[in-house]
Structures are given as structure tokens and as C-alpha cells.
Short mmCIF file of C-alpha atoms and ligand atoms in Angstrom, two decimals:
data_model
loop_
_atom_site.label_atom_id
_atom_site.label_comp_id
_atom_site.label_asym_id
_atom_site.label_seq_id
_atom_site.Cartn_x
_atom_site.Cartn_y
_atom_site.Cartn_z
CA UNK A 1 -4.88 -18.17 -28.52
CA UNK A 2 -5.80 -17.18 -24.98
CA UNK A 3 -6.47 -13.49 -24.44
CA UNK A 4 -5.10 -12.17 -21.14
CA UNK A 5 -6.11 -8.77 -19.82
CA UNK A 6 -3.88 -6.61 -17.65
CA UNK A 7 -5.44 -3.77 -15.67
CA UNK A 8 -2.50 -1.80 -14.28
CA UNK A 9 -0.36 1.31 -14.41
CA UNK A 10 1.80 2.33 -17.35
CA UNK A 11 5.53 2.66 -16.74
CA UNK A 12 7.00 4.46 -19.79
CA UNK A 13 10.37 2.77 -19.15
CA UNK A 14 8.56 -0.53 -19.77
CA UNK A 15 10.16 -2.36 -16.84
CA UNK A 16 6.91 -2.63 -14.89
CA UNK A 17 3.20 -2.09 -15.45
CA UNK A 18 1.16 -2.88 -18.55
CA UNK A 19 4.08 -2.72 -20.99
CA UNK A 20 5.99 -5.33 -18.98
CA UNK A 21 2.80 -7.36 -18.64
CA UNK A 22 2.22 -7.40 -22.41
CA UNK A 23 5.80 -8.56 -23.01
CA UNK A 24 5.41 -11.33 -20.44
CA UNK A 25 2.06 -12.39 -21.89
CA UNK A 26 3.67 -12.51 -25.35
CA UNK A 27 6.57 -14.60 -23.98
CA UNK A 28 3.95 -17.12 -22.80
CA UNK A 29 2.42 -17.09 -26.30
CA UNK A 30 -0.88 -15.56 -25.24
CA UNK A 31 -2.44 -12.34 -26.59
CA UNK A 32 -2.35 -9.42 -24.16
CA UNK A 33 -4.81 -6.55 -23.92
CA UNK A 34 -4.45 -3.72 -21.42
CA UNK A 35 -6.40 -1.07 -19.53
CA UNK A 36 -4.28 1.69 -18.01
CA UNK A 37 -5.18 2.83 -14.48
CA UNK A 38 -2.43 5.40 -14.10
CA UNK A 39 0.18 6.97 -16.34
CA UNK A 40 3.25 6.98 -14.13
CA UNK A 41 6.28 9.18 -14.75
CA UNK A 42 9.39 7.13 -14.19
CA UNK A 43 12.58 5.57 -15.41
CA UNK A 44 14.76 2.86 -13.90
CA UNK A 45 15.97 5.32 -11.24
CA UNK A 46 12.67 6.29 -9.71
CA UNK A 47 9.02 7.28 -9.96
CA UNK A 48 8.53 11.05 -10.32
CA UNK A 49 4.75 11.26 -10.40
CA UNK A 50 1.58 9.58 -11.58
CA UNK A 51 -1.53 10.71 -13.45
CA UNK A 52 -4.25 8.44 -12.21
CA UNK A 53 -7.06 7.73 -14.67
CA UNK A 54 -10.69 8.34 -13.71
CA UNK A 55 -13.18 5.53 -13.16
CA UNK A 56 -14.92 6.57 -16.41
CA UNK A 57 -11.65 6.29 -18.30
CA UNK A 58 -10.82 2.83 -16.91
CA UNK A 59 -14.36 1.50 -17.39
CA UNK A 60 -14.33 3.07 -20.87
CA UNK A 61 -11.24 0.99 -21.71
CA UNK A 62 -12.59 -2.24 -20.20
CA UNK A 63 -16.06 -2.35 -21.77
CA UNK A 64 -15.02 -2.46 -25.45
CA UNK A 65 -12.43 -5.13 -24.67
CA UNK A 66 -14.97 -7.35 -22.89
CA UNK A 67 -17.49 -6.70 -25.68
CA UNK A 68 -15.04 -7.89 -28.31
CA UNK A 69 -12.76 -10.56 -26.80
CA UNK A 70 -13.21 -13.74 -24.84
CA UNK A 71 -10.94 -12.91 -21.90
CA UNK A 72 -9.37 -16.07 -20.43
CA UNK A 73 -7.73 -14.42 -17.43
CA UNK A 74 -7.28 -11.00 -15.86
CA UNK A 75 -4.28 -9.73 -13.98
CA UNK A 76 -4.54 -6.56 -11.92
CA UNK A 77 -1.59 -4.44 -10.84
CA UNK A 78 -1.48 -0.79 -9.76
CA UNK A 79 -5.05 0.28 -8.88
CA UNK A 80 -4.67 3.65 -7.20
CA UNK A 81 -8.28 4.66 -6.47
CA UNK A 82 -11.16 3.09 -4.54
CA UNK A 83 -13.88 3.86 -7.09
CA UNK A 84 -11.80 2.33 -9.91
CA UNK A 85 -11.17 -0.79 -7.82
CA UNK A 86 -14.89 -1.20 -7.10
CA UNK A 87 -15.74 -0.79 -10.80
CA UNK A 88 -13.06 -3.33 -11.80
CA UNK A 89 -14.34 -5.84 -9.21
CA UNK A 90 -17.92 -5.39 -10.51
CA UNK A 91 -16.91 -5.88 -14.13
CA UNK A 92 -14.68 -8.94 -13.63
CA UNK A 93 -17.44 -10.55 -11.52
CA UNK A 94 -20.26 -9.82 -13.96
CA UNK A 95 -18.13 -10.99 -16.91
CA UNK A 96 -17.47 -14.27 -15.03
CA UNK A 97 -13.73 -14.10 -15.62
CA UNK A 98 -12.39 -17.53 -14.59
CA UNK A 99 -8.92 -16.60 -13.43
CA UNK A 100 -8.18 -13.35 -11.65
CA UNK A 101 -4.63 -12.74 -10.45
CA UNK A 102 -4.43 -9.77 -8.08
CA UNK A 103 -0.97 -8.29 -7.56
CA UNK A 104 -1.53 -5.93 -4.60
CA UNK A 105 0.92 -3.28 -5.78
CA UNK A 106 1.57 -0.79 -3.02
CA UNK A 107 5.01 0.71 -3.55
CA UNK A 108 7.56 0.83 -6.38
CA UNK A 109 10.95 -0.88 -6.09
CA UNK A 110 12.38 2.62 -5.68
CA UNK A 111 10.06 3.43 -2.74
CA UNK A 112 7.27 5.53 -4.32
CA UNK A 113 3.77 4.93 -2.88
CA UNK A 114 1.65 3.78 -5.81
CA UNK A 115 -1.66 3.60 -3.93
CA UNK A 116 -3.04 5.19 -0.78
CA UNK A 117 -4.55 3.62 2.33
CA UNK A 118 -8.20 4.02 1.17
CA UNK A 119 -7.44 2.29 -2.14
CA UNK A 120 -5.73 -0.56 -0.30
CA UNK A 121 -8.85 -1.01 1.83
CA UNK A 122 -11.03 -1.10 -1.30
CA UNK A 123 -8.67 -3.61 -2.89
CA UNK A 124 -8.94 -5.87 0.15
CA UNK A 125 -12.70 -5.49 0.44
CA UNK A 126 -13.79 -5.79 -3.16
CA UNK A 127 -11.10 -7.47 -5.26
CA UNK A 128 -9.57 -9.98 -2.83
CA UNK A 129 -12.88 -11.92 -2.52
CA UNK A 130 -13.08 -12.49 -6.30
CA UNK A 131 -9.37 -13.30 -6.76
CA UNK A 132 -8.08 -16.70 -7.83
CA UNK A 133 -4.80 -15.74 -6.22
CA UNK A 134 -3.33 -12.67 -4.52
CA UNK A 135 0.44 -12.27 -4.97
CA UNK A 136 1.98 -9.93 -2.35
CA UNK A 137 5.71 -9.66 -1.82
CA UNK A 138 6.92 -9.60 1.74
CA UNK A 139 6.53 -5.83 2.18
CA UNK A 140 3.00 -5.90 0.74
CA UNK A 141 2.00 -8.85 2.95
CA UNK A 142 3.29 -6.92 5.98
CA UNK A 143 1.31 -3.82 4.99
CA UNK A 144 -1.87 -5.85 4.42
CA UNK A 145 -1.71 -7.90 7.62
CA UNK A 146 0.37 -5.80 10.02
CA UNK A 147 2.42 -8.95 10.71
CA UNK A 148 6.24 -8.62 10.55
CA UNK A 149 7.41 -11.41 8.28
CA UNK A 150 10.67 -12.28 9.90
CA UNK A 151 10.16 -16.00 10.38
CA UNK A 152 8.61 -18.84 8.41
CA UNK A 153 5.78 -19.11 10.95
CA UNK A 154 5.03 -15.37 10.60
CA UNK A 155 4.88 -15.87 6.82
CA UNK A 156 2.37 -18.71 7.34
CA UNK A 157 0.26 -16.60 9.70
CA UNK A 158 0.22 -13.72 7.23
CA UNK A 159 -0.81 -16.05 4.40
CA UNK A 160 -3.65 -17.40 6.54
CA UNK A 161 -4.76 -13.85 7.41
CA UNK A 162 -4.82 -12.91 3.70
CA UNK A 163 -6.65 -16.13 2.72
CA UNK A 164 -9.30 -15.22 5.32
CA UNK A 165 -9.94 -12.01 3.32
CA UNK A 166 -11.52 -14.13 0.57
CA UNK A 167 -9.18 -15.09 -2.28
CA UNK A 168 -8.94 -18.75 -3.34
CA UNK A 169 -5.18 -18.70 -2.78
CA UNK A 170 -2.31 -16.49 -1.61
CA UNK A 171 1.26 -16.52 -2.91
CA UNK A 172 3.69 -14.63 -0.67
CA UNK A 173 6.86 -14.01 -2.65
CA UNK A 174 10.14 -14.26 -0.81
CA UNK A 175 12.36 -12.51 -3.37
CA UNK A 176 12.68 -9.38 -1.21
CA UNK A 177 13.67 -11.34 1.90
CA UNK A 178 17.46 -11.16 1.44
CA UNK A 179 19.84 -14.10 1.73
CA UNK A 180 20.70 -16.43 -1.13
CA UNK A 181 17.36 -18.28 -1.27
CA UNK A 182 13.98 -16.95 -2.36
CA UNK A 183 11.23 -19.06 -0.83
CA UNK A 184 7.69 -18.41 -2.01
CA UNK A 185 4.76 -19.66 0.03
CA UNK A 186 1.49 -20.70 -1.62
CA UNK A 187 -1.54 -21.23 0.60
CA UNK A 188 -4.91 -22.44 -0.64
CA UNK A 189 -7.79 -24.43 0.85
CA UNK A 190 -5.72 -27.63 0.74
CA UNK A 191 -2.75 -26.16 2.61
CA UNK A 192 0.73 -24.76 2.17
CA UNK A 193 3.23 -25.43 -0.62
CA UNK A 194 6.73 -23.97 -0.35
CA UNK A 195 8.79 -23.18 -3.45
CA UNK A 196 12.43 -22.81 -2.62
CA UNK A 197 14.59 -21.24 -5.28
CA UNK A 198 17.86 -19.47 -5.79
CA UNK A 199 17.78 -15.73 -5.13
CA UNK A 200 19.70 -14.02 -7.89
CA UNK A 201 21.56 -11.05 -6.42
CA UNK A 202 20.82 -8.22 -8.86
CA UNK A 203 19.51 -4.67 -8.99
CA UNK A 204 17.69 -5.50 -12.24
CA UNK A 205 14.48 -6.48 -10.50
CA UNK A 206 12.18 -3.67 -11.64
CA UNK A 207 8.80 -5.19 -12.50
CA UNK A 208 9.44 -8.73 -11.29
CA UNK A 209 6.06 -8.75 -9.51
CA UNK A 210 4.28 -7.56 -12.68
CA UNK A 211 5.94 -10.28 -14.74
CA UNK A 212 5.22 -13.01 -12.19
CA UNK A 213 1.51 -12.21 -11.91
CA UNK A 214 1.16 -11.95 -15.71
CA UNK A 215 2.92 -15.30 -16.15
CA UNK A 216 0.57 -16.89 -13.63
CA UNK A 217 -2.48 -15.49 -15.46
CA UNK A 218 -1.24 -17.05 -18.73
CA UNK A 219 -0.47 -20.43 -17.18
CA UNK A 220 -3.85 -20.58 -15.41
CA UNK A 221 -5.56 -19.68 -18.70
CA UNK A 222 -3.64 -22.53 -20.37
CA UNK A 223 -5.22 -24.93 -17.87
CA UNK A 224 -2.42 -25.45 -15.34
CA UNK A 225 -3.19 -25.58 -11.64
CA UNK A 226 -1.65 -22.90 -9.42
CA UNK A 227 0.69 -25.48 -7.92
CA UNK A 228 1.97 -26.31 -11.39
CA UNK A 229 2.03 -22.67 -12.52
CA UNK A 230 4.03 -21.14 -9.65
CA UNK A 231 7.37 -22.95 -10.24
CA UNK A 232 7.21 -22.23 -14.01
CA UNK A 233 6.50 -18.53 -13.42
CA UNK A 234 9.26 -18.41 -10.82
CA UNK A 235 11.76 -19.98 -13.26
CA UNK A 236 10.80 -17.39 -15.88
CA UNK A 237 11.58 -14.56 -13.42
CA UNK A 238 14.92 -16.08 -12.40
CA UNK A 239 15.96 -16.47 -16.05
CA UNK A 240 14.70 -12.96 -16.80
CA UNK A 241 16.84 -11.47 -13.99
CA UNK A 242 19.85 -13.60 -14.87
CA UNK A 243 19.70 -12.53 -18.52
CA UNK A 244 18.68 -8.90 -17.82
CA UNK A 245 19.86 -6.59 -20.63
CA UNK A 246 21.50 -4.16 -18.16
CA UNK A 247 19.56 -1.10 -19.33
CA UNK A 248 19.17 2.20 -17.51
CA UNK A 249 21.16 3.53 -14.56
CA UNK A 250 18.88 2.34 -11.75
CA UNK A 251 16.76 -0.74 -11.16
CA UNK A 252 16.88 -2.15 -14.67
CA UNK A 253 14.28 -4.28 -16.41
CA UNK A 254 14.25 -8.05 -16.77
CA UNK A 255 14.81 -9.79 -20.03
CA UNK A 256 11.17 -10.61 -20.81
CA UNK A 257 12.23 -13.04 -23.53
CA UNK A 258 15.04 -15.06 -21.95
CA UNK A 259 16.17 -17.44 -24.69
CA UNK A 260 16.86 -20.30 -22.28
CA UNK A 261 13.29 -20.26 -21.03
CA UNK A 262 10.68 -22.66 -22.38
CA UNK A 263 7.34 -22.32 -20.58
CA UNK A 264 6.25 -25.91 -21.17
O1 PXL B 1 6.49 -3.11 -9.58
C1 PXL B 1 5.42 -2.40 -9.07
C2 PXL B 1 4.83 -1.50 -10.11
C3 PXL B 1 3.64 -1.81 -10.67
N1 PXL B 1 3.05 -1.05 -11.61
C4 PXL B 1 3.61 0.09 -12.02
C5 PXL B 1 4.82 0.47 -11.50
C6 PXL B 1 5.46 -0.32 -10.52
C7 PXL B 1 6.74 0.07 -10.00
O2 PXL B 1 7.34 1.03 -10.34
O3 PXL B 1 5.37 1.59 -11.95
C8 PXL B 1 2.95 0.92 -13.05
#
């Protein structure tokens, strides 16, 4: 069984962060292990605070896991501090992790800033160059590049700008674009692939980015190419939103185990 590591924040309401990641990794029949970078205080209605973990604490979680398990892929989510990001980049490089999915988490669905400007710079400088794929949504791609993503050509320019920062591939997710279609754009060294899909109108979208990046990490670990993995991960998210359990009074969680979904 492939072991997938998530390095991310903890959302006690389990819609996003490491708890959502572990559920997604389990849905893909891999074994998930987790290092917590921040204990956030939240429910489906909002984020009320965050207790970021120190570099020593995060490194202290990572080392025993790498000492004990063969880690097939790593997914990173909320990484709120520059020194933690640098330590994570060092460790995943020295451990020769084959697949590194970097979800550049910047802000929660409810609008809370999960990382500051200095941490974003560190993420770009140290983790992007070792990433197999970086998976920004539209708002994150805009924040990273300064390009307003209002047209398809702007989306392509932003993807090229992010690819130039060093990852092997960039997936810009179109789920937060509005309209009835969600078009994701994948750019790697061999060019652009567009994935058009239905956009499910729903407020139960808390943690969709976490689930998507975890699904990609599993599928890459299982030996699929990114081009093969993206549509499967996307279908999982759509089914998860469509079959959301309707919990909480705000942005509710997905159904991480949608019964209609078969990964392969
Ligand atoms: O969905 C972005 C995200 C990632 N990680 C954690 C979060 C959130 C959003 O709330 O809490 C821990």
C-alpha cells in the first residue's frame, strides 16, 4: 500500500486540512500520514484563529515518519511560516520524495488569510522548484502572479509565469471562476491541457483544494501520469460536492467517500 504524507494545517471541523486529506487518501486506498503545521480554530462558518506550529515541532513530526515509512508522495497544504517551509523543502529534497504536490494555500473559503506575504515568498522560492505540480485556484494564481485571470489567455499567461518559478507542472483550478463550467488548466513542459467539467453550484465546497491535491498525490504514487490523474481527481471532487452530507451551517464539507466514485 502506498504511503502518502500530508503536511498541512488541522481543521477541527475536518472539512479541510490534514483530516480531509487523510479521508481522501483513504478513499483512494492509500495509507495517509500527517504532519500538522498549524492548529486552526474553525467550523464550517469561518476561521477564528490559528496556532502555528514551530519549525522544531514540524520537523519533529516529519523525521520519525521518514525514518519509519517509505513515503510514495507528499502533499503540502497550509504552510504559514518561512522557516517551516524551508525545512520542509530541505527534507523532501534530501529524502528524494518522487511526487510532491504543492497546494499553495493562501486564504480559507471564508476569507481568512492562512499565510502571510513572507511565507508565500518562501513557498515560491523553496518549495515550487521541487514540486511535481503546484495547484493554485484562480485567486491563488492571481496572488502569486499579479495577473488578473479574467480570460483564458490570462490564465495561460499566469500558468506560464508559475511554471517559470520551477515546478514541473502547474494546475490552475477553475472551480472558483463562476458560471456553469469549471475549466482547469494543466501546463507542463509539453504544453497545455484543458479539462472542462461541470461546475456544481453548491456552498459545500470547504476543502475541495485539499481533497484535489491529496487525490493527485495518491494517483501519482499509483503510477498515473498527471494528465491521467487530473480528470480522475476532478471527478472525485464533483461527486464529493454532489453527494455532500449537508453538515454545518456554513461552507459544508464534501462527501469524501462518494459511493458512486470508483478511482480506477
Ligand atoms: O481550503 C484551504 C485550507 C487549507 N488548510 C486548512 C484550512 C483551509 C481552509 O479553511 O483550514 C487547514
